[in-house]
Every structure is written in structure tokens, then in C-alpha cells.
CSV table of C-alpha atoms and ligand atoms in Angstrom, one decimal:
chain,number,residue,atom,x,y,z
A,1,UNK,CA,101.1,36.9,115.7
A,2,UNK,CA,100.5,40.7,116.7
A,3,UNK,CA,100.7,41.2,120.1
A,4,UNK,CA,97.9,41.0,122.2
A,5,UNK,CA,96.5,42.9,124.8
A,6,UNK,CA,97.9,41.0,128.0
A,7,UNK,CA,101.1,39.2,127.8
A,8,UNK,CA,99.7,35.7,129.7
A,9,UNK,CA,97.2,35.2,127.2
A,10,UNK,CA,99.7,35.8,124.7
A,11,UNK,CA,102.3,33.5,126.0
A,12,UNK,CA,99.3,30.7,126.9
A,13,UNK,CA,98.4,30.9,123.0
A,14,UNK,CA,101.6,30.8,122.0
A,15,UNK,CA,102.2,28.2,124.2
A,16,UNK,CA,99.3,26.3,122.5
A,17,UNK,CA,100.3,26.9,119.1
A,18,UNK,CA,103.9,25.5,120.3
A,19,UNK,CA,102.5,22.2,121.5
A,20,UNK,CA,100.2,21.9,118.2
A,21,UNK,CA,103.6,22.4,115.9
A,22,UNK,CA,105.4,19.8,118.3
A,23,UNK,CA,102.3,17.4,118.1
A,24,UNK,CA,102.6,17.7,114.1
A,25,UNK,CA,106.2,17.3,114.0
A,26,UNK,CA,105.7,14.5,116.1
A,27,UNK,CA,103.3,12.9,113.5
A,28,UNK,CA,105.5,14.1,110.3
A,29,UNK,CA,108.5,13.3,111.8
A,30,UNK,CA,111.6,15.4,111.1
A,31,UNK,CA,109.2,17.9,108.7
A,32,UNK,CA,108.9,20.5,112.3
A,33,UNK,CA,110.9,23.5,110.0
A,34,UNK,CA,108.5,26.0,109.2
A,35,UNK,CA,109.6,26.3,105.7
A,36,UNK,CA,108.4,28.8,103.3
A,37,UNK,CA,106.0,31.9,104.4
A,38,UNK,CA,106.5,34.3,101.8
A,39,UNK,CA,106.7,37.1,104.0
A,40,UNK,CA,109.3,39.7,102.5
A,41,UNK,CA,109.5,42.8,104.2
A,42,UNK,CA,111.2,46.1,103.3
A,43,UNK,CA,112.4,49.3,104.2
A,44,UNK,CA,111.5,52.3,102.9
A,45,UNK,CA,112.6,56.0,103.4
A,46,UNK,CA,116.0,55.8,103.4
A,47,UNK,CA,116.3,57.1,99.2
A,48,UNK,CA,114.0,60.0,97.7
A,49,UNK,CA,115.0,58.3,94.1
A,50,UNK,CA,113.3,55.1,95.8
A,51,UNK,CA,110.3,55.8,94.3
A,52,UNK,CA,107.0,56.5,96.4
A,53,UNK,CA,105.3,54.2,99.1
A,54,UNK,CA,102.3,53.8,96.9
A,55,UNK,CA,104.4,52.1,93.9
A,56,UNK,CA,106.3,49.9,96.7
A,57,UNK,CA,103.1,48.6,98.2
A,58,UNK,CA,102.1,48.6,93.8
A,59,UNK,CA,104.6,46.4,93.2
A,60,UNK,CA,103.0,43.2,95.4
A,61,UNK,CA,106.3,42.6,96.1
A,62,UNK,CA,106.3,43.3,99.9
A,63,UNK,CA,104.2,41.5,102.2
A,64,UNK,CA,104.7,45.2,105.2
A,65,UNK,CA,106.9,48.2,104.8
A,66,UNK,CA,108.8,50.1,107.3
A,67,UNK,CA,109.2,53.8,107.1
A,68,UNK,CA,112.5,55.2,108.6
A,69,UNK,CA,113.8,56.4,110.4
A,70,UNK,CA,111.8,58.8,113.3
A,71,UNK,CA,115.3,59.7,114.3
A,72,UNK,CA,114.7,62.3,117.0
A,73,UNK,CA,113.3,61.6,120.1
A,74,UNK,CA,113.6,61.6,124.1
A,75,UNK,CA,114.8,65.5,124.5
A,76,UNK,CA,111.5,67.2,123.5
A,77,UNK,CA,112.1,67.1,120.0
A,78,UNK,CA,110.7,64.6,117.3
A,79,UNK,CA,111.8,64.4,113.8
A,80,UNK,CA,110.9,62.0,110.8
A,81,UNK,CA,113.5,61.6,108.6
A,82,UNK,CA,112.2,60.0,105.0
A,83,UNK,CA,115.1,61.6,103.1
A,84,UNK,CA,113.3,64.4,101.0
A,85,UNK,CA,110.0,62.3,100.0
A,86,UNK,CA,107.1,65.1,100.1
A,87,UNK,CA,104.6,64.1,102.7
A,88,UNK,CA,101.9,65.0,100.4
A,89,UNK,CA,99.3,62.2,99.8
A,90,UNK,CA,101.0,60.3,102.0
A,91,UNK,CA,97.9,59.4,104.0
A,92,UNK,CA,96.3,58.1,101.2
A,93,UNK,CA,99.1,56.0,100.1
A,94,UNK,CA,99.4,54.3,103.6
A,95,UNK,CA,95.4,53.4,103.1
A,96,UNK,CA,96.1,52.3,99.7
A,97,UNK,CA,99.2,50.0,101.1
A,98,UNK,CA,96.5,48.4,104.2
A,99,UNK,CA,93.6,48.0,101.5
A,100,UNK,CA,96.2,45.6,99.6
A,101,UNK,CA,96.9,43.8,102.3
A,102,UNK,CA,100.7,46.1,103.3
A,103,UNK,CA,101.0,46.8,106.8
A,104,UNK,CA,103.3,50.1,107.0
A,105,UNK,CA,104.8,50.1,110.4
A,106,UNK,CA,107.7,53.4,111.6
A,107,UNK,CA,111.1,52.6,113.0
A,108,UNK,CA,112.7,54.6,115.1
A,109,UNK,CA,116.4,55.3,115.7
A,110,UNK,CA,118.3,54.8,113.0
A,111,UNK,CA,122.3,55.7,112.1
A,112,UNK,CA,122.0,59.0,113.6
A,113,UNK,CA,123.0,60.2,117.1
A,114,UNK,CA,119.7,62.5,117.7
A,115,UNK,CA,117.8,60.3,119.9
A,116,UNK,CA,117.8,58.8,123.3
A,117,UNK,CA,115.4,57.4,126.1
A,118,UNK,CA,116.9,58.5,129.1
A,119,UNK,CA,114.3,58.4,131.3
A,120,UNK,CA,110.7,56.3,131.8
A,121,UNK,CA,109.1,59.8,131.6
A,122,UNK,CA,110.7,60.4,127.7
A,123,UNK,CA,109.3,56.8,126.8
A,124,UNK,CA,106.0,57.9,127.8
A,125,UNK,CA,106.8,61.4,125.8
A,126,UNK,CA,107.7,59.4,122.9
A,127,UNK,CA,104.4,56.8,123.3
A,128,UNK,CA,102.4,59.9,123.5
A,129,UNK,CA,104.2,61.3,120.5
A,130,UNK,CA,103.3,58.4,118.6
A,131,UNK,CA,100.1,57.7,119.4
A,132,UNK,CA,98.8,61.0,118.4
A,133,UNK,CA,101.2,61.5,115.4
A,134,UNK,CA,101.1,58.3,114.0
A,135,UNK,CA,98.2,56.0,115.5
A,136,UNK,CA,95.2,56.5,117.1
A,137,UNK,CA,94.9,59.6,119.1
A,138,UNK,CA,93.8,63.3,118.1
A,139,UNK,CA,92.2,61.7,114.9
A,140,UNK,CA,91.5,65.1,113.6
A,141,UNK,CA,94.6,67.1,114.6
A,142,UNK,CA,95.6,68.9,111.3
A,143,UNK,CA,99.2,68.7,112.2
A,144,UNK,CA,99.4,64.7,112.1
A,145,UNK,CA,101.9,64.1,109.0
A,146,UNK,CA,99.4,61.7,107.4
A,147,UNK,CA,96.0,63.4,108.4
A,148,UNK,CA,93.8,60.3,109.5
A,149,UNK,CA,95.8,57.3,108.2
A,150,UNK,CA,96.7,55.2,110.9
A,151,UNK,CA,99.9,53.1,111.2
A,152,UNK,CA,100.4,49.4,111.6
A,153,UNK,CA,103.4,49.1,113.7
A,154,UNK,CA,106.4,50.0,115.0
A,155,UNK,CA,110.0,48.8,114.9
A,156,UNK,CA,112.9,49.7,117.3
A,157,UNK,CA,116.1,50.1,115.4
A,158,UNK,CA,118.9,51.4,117.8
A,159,UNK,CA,122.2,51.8,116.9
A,160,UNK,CA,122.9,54.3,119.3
A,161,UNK,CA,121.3,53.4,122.7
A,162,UNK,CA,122.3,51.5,126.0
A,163,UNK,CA,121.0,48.6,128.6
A,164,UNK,CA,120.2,52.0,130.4
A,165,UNK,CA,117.7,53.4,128.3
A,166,UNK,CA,113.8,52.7,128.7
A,167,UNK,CA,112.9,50.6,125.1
A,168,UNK,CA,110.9,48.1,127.1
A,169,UNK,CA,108.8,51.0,128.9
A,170,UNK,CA,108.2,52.3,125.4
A,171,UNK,CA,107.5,48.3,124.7
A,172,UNK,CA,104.6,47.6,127.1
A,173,UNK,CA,103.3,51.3,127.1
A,174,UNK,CA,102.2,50.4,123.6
A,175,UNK,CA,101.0,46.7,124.2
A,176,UNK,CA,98.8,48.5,127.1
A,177,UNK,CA,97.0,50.2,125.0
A,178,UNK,CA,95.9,47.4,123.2
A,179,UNK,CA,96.5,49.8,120.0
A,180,UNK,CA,94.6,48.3,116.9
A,181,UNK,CA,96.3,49.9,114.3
A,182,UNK,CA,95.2,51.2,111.0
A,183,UNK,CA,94.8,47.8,109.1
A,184,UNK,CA,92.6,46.4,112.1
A,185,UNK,CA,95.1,44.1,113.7
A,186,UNK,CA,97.0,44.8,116.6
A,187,UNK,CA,99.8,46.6,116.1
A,188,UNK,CA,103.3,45.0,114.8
A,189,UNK,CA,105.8,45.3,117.3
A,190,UNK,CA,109.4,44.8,115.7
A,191,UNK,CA,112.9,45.2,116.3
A,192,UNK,CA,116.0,45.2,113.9
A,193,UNK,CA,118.7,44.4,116.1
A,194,UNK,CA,122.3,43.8,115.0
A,195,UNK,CA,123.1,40.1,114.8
A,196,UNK,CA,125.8,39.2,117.4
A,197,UNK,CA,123.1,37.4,120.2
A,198,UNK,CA,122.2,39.8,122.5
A,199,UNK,CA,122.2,43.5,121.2
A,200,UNK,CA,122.5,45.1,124.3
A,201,UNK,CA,120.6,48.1,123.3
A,202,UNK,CA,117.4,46.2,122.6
A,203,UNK,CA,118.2,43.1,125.1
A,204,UNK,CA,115.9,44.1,127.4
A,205,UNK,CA,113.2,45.2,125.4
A,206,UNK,CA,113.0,42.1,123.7
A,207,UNK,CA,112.8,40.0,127.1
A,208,UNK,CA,109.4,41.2,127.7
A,209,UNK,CA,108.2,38.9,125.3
A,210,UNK,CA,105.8,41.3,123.4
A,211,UNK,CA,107.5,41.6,120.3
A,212,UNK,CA,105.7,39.9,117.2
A,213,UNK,CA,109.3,39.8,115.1
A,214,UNK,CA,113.1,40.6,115.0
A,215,UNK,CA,114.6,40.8,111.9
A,216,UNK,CA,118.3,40.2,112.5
A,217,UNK,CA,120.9,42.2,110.8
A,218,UNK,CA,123.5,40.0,109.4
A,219,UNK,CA,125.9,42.4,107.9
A,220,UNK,CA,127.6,45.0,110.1
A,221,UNK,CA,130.1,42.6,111.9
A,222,UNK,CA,132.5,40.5,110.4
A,223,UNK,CA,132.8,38.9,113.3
A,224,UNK,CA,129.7,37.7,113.6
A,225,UNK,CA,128.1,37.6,109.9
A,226,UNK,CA,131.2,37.4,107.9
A,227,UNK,CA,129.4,36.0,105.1
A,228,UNK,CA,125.9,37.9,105.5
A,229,UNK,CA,124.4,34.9,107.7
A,230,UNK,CA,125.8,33.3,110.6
A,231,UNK,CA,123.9,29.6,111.1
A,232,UNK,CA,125.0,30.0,115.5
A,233,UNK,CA,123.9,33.0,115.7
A,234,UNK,CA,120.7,32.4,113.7
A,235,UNK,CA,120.3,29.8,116.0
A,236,UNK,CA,120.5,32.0,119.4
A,237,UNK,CA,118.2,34.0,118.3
A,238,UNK,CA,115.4,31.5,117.8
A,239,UNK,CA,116.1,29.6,120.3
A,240,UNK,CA,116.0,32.6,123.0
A,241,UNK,CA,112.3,33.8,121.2
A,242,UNK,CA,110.2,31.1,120.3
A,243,UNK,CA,107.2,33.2,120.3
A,244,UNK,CA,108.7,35.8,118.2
A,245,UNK,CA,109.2,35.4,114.4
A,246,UNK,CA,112.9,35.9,113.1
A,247,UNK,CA,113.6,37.3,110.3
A,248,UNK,CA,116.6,36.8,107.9
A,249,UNK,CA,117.6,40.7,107.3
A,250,UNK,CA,119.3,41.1,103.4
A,251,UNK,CA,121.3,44.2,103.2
A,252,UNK,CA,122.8,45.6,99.5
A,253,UNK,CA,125.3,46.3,102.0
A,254,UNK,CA,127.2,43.1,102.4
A,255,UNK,CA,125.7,41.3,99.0
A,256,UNK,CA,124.3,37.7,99.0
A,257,UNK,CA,124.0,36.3,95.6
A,258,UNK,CA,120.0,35.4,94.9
A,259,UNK,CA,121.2,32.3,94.7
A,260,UNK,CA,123.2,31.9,97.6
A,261,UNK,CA,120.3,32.7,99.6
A,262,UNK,CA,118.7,30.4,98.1
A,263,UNK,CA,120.8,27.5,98.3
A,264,UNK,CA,122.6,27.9,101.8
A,265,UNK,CA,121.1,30.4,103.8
A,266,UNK,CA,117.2,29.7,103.5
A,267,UNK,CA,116.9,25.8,104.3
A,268,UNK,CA,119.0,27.1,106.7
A,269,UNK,CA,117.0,29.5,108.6
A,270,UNK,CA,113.8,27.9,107.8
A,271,UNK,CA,114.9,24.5,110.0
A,272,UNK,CA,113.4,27.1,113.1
A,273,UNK,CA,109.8,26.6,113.8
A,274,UNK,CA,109.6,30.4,114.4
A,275,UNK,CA,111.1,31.5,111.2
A,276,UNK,CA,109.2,34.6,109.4
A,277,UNK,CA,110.6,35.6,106.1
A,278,UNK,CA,113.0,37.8,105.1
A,279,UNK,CA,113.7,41.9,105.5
A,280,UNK,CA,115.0,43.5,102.8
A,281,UNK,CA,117.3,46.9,103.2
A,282,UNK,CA,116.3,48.9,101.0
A,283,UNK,CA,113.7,49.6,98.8
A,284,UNK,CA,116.1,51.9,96.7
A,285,UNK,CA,118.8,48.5,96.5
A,286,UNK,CA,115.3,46.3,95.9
A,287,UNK,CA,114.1,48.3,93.2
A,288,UNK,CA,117.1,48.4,91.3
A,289,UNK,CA,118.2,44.7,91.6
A,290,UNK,CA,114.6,43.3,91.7
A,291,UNK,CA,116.1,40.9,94.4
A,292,UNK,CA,113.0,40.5,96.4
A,293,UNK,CA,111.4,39.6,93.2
A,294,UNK,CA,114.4,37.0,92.5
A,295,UNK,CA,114.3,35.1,95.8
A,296,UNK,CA,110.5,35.2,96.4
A,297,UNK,CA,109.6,31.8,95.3
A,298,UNK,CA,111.9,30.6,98.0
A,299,UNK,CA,110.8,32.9,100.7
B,301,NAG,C1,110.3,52.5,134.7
B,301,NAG,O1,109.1,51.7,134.3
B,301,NAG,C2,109.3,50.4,134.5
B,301,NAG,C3,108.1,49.7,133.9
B,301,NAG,O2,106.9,50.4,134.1
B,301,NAG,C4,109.4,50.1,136.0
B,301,NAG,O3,109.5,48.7,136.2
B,301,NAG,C5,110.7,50.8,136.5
B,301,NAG,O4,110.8,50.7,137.9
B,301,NAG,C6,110.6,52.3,136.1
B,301,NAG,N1,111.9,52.9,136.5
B,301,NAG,C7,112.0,54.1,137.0
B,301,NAG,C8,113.4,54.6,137.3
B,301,NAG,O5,111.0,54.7,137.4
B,302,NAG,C1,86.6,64.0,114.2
B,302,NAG,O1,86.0,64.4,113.0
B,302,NAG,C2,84.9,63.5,112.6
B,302,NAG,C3,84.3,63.9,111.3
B,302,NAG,O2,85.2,64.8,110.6
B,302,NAG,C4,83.8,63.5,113.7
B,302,NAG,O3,82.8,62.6,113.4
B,302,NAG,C5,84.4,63.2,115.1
B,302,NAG,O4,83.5,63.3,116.1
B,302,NAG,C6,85.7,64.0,115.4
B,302,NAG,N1,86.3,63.5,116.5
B,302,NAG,C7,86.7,64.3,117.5
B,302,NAG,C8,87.4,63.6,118.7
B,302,NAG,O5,86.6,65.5,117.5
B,303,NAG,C1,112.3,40.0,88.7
B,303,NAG,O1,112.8,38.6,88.7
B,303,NAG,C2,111.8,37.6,88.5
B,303,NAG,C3,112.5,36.3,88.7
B,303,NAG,O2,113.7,36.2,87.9
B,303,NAG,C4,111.2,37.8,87.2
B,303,NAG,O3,110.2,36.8,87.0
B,303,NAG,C5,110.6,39.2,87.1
B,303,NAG,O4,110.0,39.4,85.8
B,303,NAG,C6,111.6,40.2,87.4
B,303,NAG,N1,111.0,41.5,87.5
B,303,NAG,C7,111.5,42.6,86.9
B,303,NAG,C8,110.7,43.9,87.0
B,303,NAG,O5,112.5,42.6,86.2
């Protein structure tokens, strides 16, 4: 579900759609998981031996790719960071990603320390920055990256940032707008927050309800994702957004065996009624290891 333009009609929709699932799970019995959706997303951006965006879009392997990281912001400075891939053609090869059906969305933050929202006014800056860099606005300004492609989303992922900074005005300055992004739906709002329920530095964010999906990092903590999923903390986070879709985030970073994922994490995560796929980090790790093309069946 992409956003929509005021959050009461979203939440009454949503709220419609809930009591249709609860009705069918009342008639199939204990059938109410949402089971497979075959959504697999990735990200893309953080290798220049990745290959390009075209040939990850090529590969029908992805069902949306996120660009990272836009890892400068909030001081008056913006900086897109896709690790060396030339920016040539890159327009086109965000069309040809929408005509087959691949939304490409940008995150922003990343591992780096170069970006903040201190203030409401720098997450206005940074909508504005967006919106005429990325999305809609100044169509014809020759120093967009991409020329006249037009995004489909974007996706907050903050390591550095606290419950002080402005993420949510950033949040419902771009549901405002009521941007239709470049593959005609409303734009994808996302967050990749780290898994221990709540991320602080997205908490609030989240809690206006606007987001379409989190994909939840199960890999940095030990404490919370020891074995690359945690079922309680899976769990939280569905429970706390029902109107969001979760995401099972895979990282080459703590290794799940195809068949682990398979076998105990999956059926796991696919009990929630809001569950939405599975985000893959990275392309480079995918590419290599063809694990998205390994676990899709089970997606
Ligand atoms: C920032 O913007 C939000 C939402 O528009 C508003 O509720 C809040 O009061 C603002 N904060 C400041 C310090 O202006
Ligand atoms: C942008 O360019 C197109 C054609 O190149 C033109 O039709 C359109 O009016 C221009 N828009 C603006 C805002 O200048
Ligand atoms: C990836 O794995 C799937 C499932 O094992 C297989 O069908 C497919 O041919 C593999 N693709 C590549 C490029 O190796």
C-alpha cells in the first residue's frame, strides 16, 4: 500500500482491508498468515563491481531497488554516494527499471556521519532538495542527476541520528505533497531500521503511520538478532504497525543459509498478516551468491 494523500483515509482503508483479512481468517480458520508475496527487494549502490542498475532491474530478480546512500544532508550540503557508478544513462536505466515493473526508491543516511536533521527548517531543505533533484520538481533543470527520470520512493536509513532530529517532518512533508512518483503510484515510503523494537532514531517517524514498509535489520546486534532473525522481535514490530508491511532484511553480513531461511525463518515471519517479503543487502553479495534467486520460490 503506498501512502496516500491524507493519513485518515489511509488508516480507514487500512482499517477496511484489516477487517476483510480478519473476516477471511475467520472463515479459513487458522490460514490468517499472509504467506508468500514474492516481493524481494535490494540495495544497490553500495559496490561499483555490483554491476549497473539496468542489469539488476535485467535480472527480474527484484521486485524494487534502493539506491544508497544520499549521505549528506541537513547543513546545506547534499551528496549521493553510489560508490564510483558513473551517473551516465542513469536516467534511462531508472525508466527502463519502472517500464518492467522495478520501482527504484533513494535512501538516505547510511554508515557515515555527514548528515543530520537538526532542525524542522533542514527537513524542509532536504524535502526541497529532493523533490527537485530526484522527484517531481524543476523537470527540466539540467543539473538533476538523472535528467527527467523520476523516483519511486524513499527510504530513511539512520544510523547516526537521534529522537531529536525531524525524520517525521521530512515524513509528512512528503505525504503532503501527495508526490506520484515516476512509476505512477504514490511514492514508497520506507525505513530500514535496526531490529531491537524501537530504533530510536526512526521511532518517531514511524509513529505517524505513513510509512508503506520497514524492512528490519536483523544482523547488527547480537543481542537482538543473534542468529540473523529474532521471532520477539519480529513480532514487535508487526504487532506495533499493522498497516505497514515488514520486511525480513538478509545481510551477507551475518549469513543465513538459503535454507535456513527457508525452513525457520520464513513460516516464521509470514505467520504476520502484514508481512512483505524480504530485503536483500546487497546487490554486490546477491549477485555473487545468486541468493535472491535461491530463496525466491519461498518468498
Ligand atoms: C516541527 O514540525 C512539526 C510538524 O509540522 C511540528 O509539530 C513541530 O512543532 C515543529 N517543531 C518546531 C520546533 O518548530
Ligand atoms: C519542460 O520542457 C518541456 C519540453 O522539453 C516543456 O513542454 C515544458 O513546458 C517545460 N516545463 C517547464 C516548467 O519549463
Ligand atoms: C540461481 O538459483 C536458482 C535456484 O537454485 C537456479 O534455478 C538458477 O539457475 C540460479 N541462477 C544462476 C544465475 O546461477
Amino acid at each position: 500500500m503506498a501512502f496516500t494523500r491524507r493519513r485518515p483515509s489511509s488508516v480507514v482503508v487500512a482499517a477496511a482491508l484489516l477487517s476483510v483479512l480478519e473476516l477471511c481468517s475467520l472463515l479459513a480458520g487458522p490460514a490468517s498468515a499472509q504467506g508468500k508475496t514474492g516481493q524481494v527487494t535490494v540495495f544497490w549502490g553500495r559496490h561499483k563491481d555490483e554491476g549497473s542498475l539496468r542489469e539488476a532491474c535485467d535480472s527480474g530478480l527484484y521486485s524494487m531497488v534502493i539506491m544508497s546512500f544520499l549521505d549528506a544532508y541537513g547543513r546545506g550540503t547534499y551528496d549521493l554516494d553510489l560508490s564510483g557508478h558513473s551517473l551516465a544513462g542513469m536516467g534511462d536505466a531508472i525508466k527502463r527499471c519502472q517500464f518492467l515493473g522495478v520501482p527504484v526508491s533513494i535512501s538516505i543516511g547510511g554508515f557515515g556521519a555527514g548528515y543530520s536533521l537538526p532542525t524542522n527548517q533542514s527537513a524542509l531543505a532536504l524535502f526541497d532538495h529532493l523533490w527537485n533533484t530526484y522527484f517531481g520538481g524543476s523537470l527540466n533543470d539540467t543539473r538533476r542527476l538523472f535528467g527527467d527520470a523520476w523516483l519511486d520512493g524513499v527510504d530513511m536509513f539512520l544510523e547516526h541520528a537521534t529522537p531529536a532530529e525531524h525524520y517525521s517532518t521530512l515524513a509528512l512533508q512528503l505525504a503532503k505533497h501527495n508526490i506520484r512518483a515516476g512509476d505512477g503510484k504514490l511514492l514508497h515510503l520506507t525505513a530500514t531500521p535496526r531490529c531491537r523494537f524501537p530504533d530510536g532514531r526512526v521511532k518517531e517517524a514511524l509513529d505517524t503511520g505513513i510509512f508503506e514498509r520497514i524492512h528490519v535489520r536483523f544482523y547488527d546486534d547480537p543481542g537482538c538478532a543473534a542468529g540473523g532473525f529474532s521471532a520477539a522481535e519480529w513480532d514487535r514490530w508487526t504487532a506495533a504497525y499493522p498497516f505497514t508491511k515488514i520486511y525480513v532484511w538478509h545481510s551477507s553480513l551475518r549469513y543465513t543459509a538459503p535454507a535456513t531461511l527457508r525452513r525457520a525463518v520464513l513460516p516464521v515471519a509470514q505467520k504476520a498478516a502484514n508481512y512483505g517479503g524480504v530485503m536483500l543487502w546487497d546487490r554486490y553479495f546477491d549477485k555473487r551468491s545468486n541468493y535472491s534467486g535461491s530463496i525466491k520460490n519461498w518468498v
